[in-house]
Each structure stands twice: as structure tokens, then as C-alpha cells.
């Protein structure tokens, strides 16, 4: 009985720390602030092309971040800790911020053309 109690006491920290350093899920990563100043001289058609490219890059980064989460879950199961966020999370936040800036620039250009 003493052995089982000791084992339980030793396993509790391992169980609670198994989520340590887990990467952020892609749907929880928000866009970082990006100034829209660099888009002021873009035409609407050029902004739409930029938005399309950002959408493609975002899709690629979401897949990469989701893969990082999955592999981190496996690692956490076996080793008790995950991979944490990498360059994918930072890049995804940047791209989402850029998208917000481009969308805002498109809205401003459309209002100006009315």
C-alpha cells in the first residue's frame, strides 16, 4: 500500500506537467498589429492580389501549426513536455495582422472611390 501511495505522489506532477510547453492551437493565434501605411499607395486590384497571397500563406501556416500541435501531443505523452510554439506561430500571427491591414486598406479605398 505504501508503494502505491508513493507511486501516486510521484505521478501527480508528471500528469500535471504533461501539458508543459504545448504549442498554441492555430485557431487561438490572433493577428499581430500591422500598420496599414505601406498599403496606402496600392490599388484595389493590387490589394486583392496581396490578400489572396496572404490567404494562401495563412492556410499553409495553419496546417504547419496544427501538425506541430499533433506532434507535440505525442511528445508530451511520451516525454511529459511538448515542442512549444515555433516560427509557424509567429509567422501566422504576422500574416493574420497583414491580412487585417490589407482588408482595412481595401475598405478605405472603396469608400474613397464612392
Coordinates of C-alpha atoms in Angstrom, one line a residue:
X1 CA 0.0 0.0 0.0
X2 CA 2.9 2.4 0.8
X3 CA 4.4 1.6 -2.6
X4 CA 1.1 2.6 -4.4
X5 CA 0.9 5.9 -2.4
X6 CA 4.5 6.7 -3.3
X7 CA 3.8 6.0 -6.9
X8 CA 0.7 8.2 -7.0
X9 CA 2.6 11.0 -5.3
X10 CA 5.4 10.7 -7.9
X11 CA 3.0 10.5 -10.9
X12 CA 0.8 13.6 -10.0
X13 CA 3.4 16.2 -11.0
X14 CA 4.2 14.2 -14.2
X15 CA 0.5 14.2 -15.1
X16 CA 0.0 17.9 -14.4
X17 CA 3.2 18.8 -16.2
X18 CA 2.5 16.8 -19.3
X19 CA 0.9 19.8 -20.9
X20 CA 4.0 21.9 -20.3
X21 CA 5.3 23.9 -23.3
X22 CA 2.5 22.9 -25.6
X23 CA 2.1 24.9 -28.8
X24 CA -0.9 27.2 -29.3
X25 CA -3.7 25.9 -31.5
X26 CA -3.9 27.7 -34.8
X27 CA -7.4 29.0 -34.2
X28 CA -6.2 30.7 -31.0
X29 CA -3.5 32.7 -32.7
X30 CA -4.6 36.3 -33.4
X31 CA -3.1 38.7 -35.8
X32 CA -0.3 40.9 -34.6
X33 CA -0.5 44.7 -35.2
X34 CA 0.5 45.7 -38.7
X35 CA 0.4 49.3 -39.9
X36 CA -1.6 49.9 -43.0
X37 CA 0.6 52.7 -44.1
X38 CA 2.5 50.6 -46.6
X39 CA -0.7 49.8 -48.4
X40 CA -1.8 53.4 -48.9
X41 CA -0.5 53.6 -52.5
X42 CA -1.8 50.2 -53.6
X43 CA -4.7 50.0 -56.0
X44 CA -7.7 47.8 -55.0
X45 CA -6.7 45.2 -57.5
X46 CA -3.2 45.0 -56.1
X47 CA -4.6 44.8 -52.6
X48 CA -6.8 41.9 -53.7
X49 CA -3.8 40.1 -55.1
X50 CA -2.0 40.7 -51.9
X51 CA -4.9 39.4 -49.9
X52 CA -5.1 36.2 -52.0
X53 CA -1.4 35.6 -51.4
X54 CA -1.8 36.1 -47.6
X55 CA -4.8 33.8 -47.6
X56 CA -2.6 31.1 -49.2
X57 CA 0.2 31.6 -46.8
X58 CA -2.2 31.6 -43.8
X59 CA -3.6 28.2 -45.0
X60 CA -0.1 26.8 -45.2
X61 CA 0.8 28.1 -41.7
X62 CA -2.4 26.7 -40.2
X63 CA -1.5 23.3 -41.5
X64 CA 2.0 23.6 -40.2
X65 CA 0.9 24.8 -36.7
X66 CA -1.8 22.0 -36.5
X67 CA 0.9 19.5 -37.3
X68 CA 3.1 21.0 -34.6
X69 CA 0.3 20.6 -32.1
X70 CA -0.3 17.0 -33.1
X71 CA 3.4 16.0 -32.8
X72 CA 3.7 17.9 -29.6
X73 CA 0.8 15.9 -28.1
X74 CA 2.6 12.7 -29.0
X75 CA 5.8 14.0 -27.5
X76 CA 4.0 15.2 -24.3
X77 CA 2.5 11.7 -23.9
X78 CA 5.9 10.0 -24.0
X79 CA 8.2 12.6 -22.5
X80 CA 5.9 14.9 -20.4
X81 CA 6.5 18.1 -22.4
X82 CA 5.7 19.5 -25.8
X83 CA 7.5 21.4 -28.5
X84 CA 6.1 24.8 -27.7
X85 CA 5.4 27.4 -30.4
X86 CA 7.9 27.8 -33.2
X87 CA 8.3 30.1 -36.1
X88 CA 5.0 28.9 -37.5
X89 CA 3.0 30.6 -34.7
X90 CA 4.9 33.9 -35.0
X91 CA 4.6 33.9 -38.8
X92 CA 0.9 33.0 -38.6
X93 CA 0.3 36.0 -36.2
X94 CA 2.2 38.3 -38.6
X95 CA 0.3 37.1 -41.7
X96 CA -3.1 37.5 -39.9
X97 CA -2.1 41.0 -38.9
X98 CA -1.1 41.7 -42.5
X99 CA -4.5 40.4 -43.7
X100 CA -6.3 42.7 -41.3
X101 CA -4.3 45.7 -42.6
X102 CA -5.0 44.8 -46.3
X103 CA -8.7 44.3 -45.6
X104 CA -8.8 47.7 -43.9
X105 CA -7.0 49.3 -46.8
X106 CA -9.5 47.8 -49.3
X107 CA -12.4 49.2 -47.3
X108 CA -10.8 52.6 -47.2
X109 CA -10.1 52.6 -51.0
X110 CA -13.6 51.5 -51.7
X111 CA -15.0 54.3 -49.5
X112 CA -12.8 56.8 -51.2
X113 CA -13.9 55.7 -54.7
X114 CA -17.6 56.4 -53.9

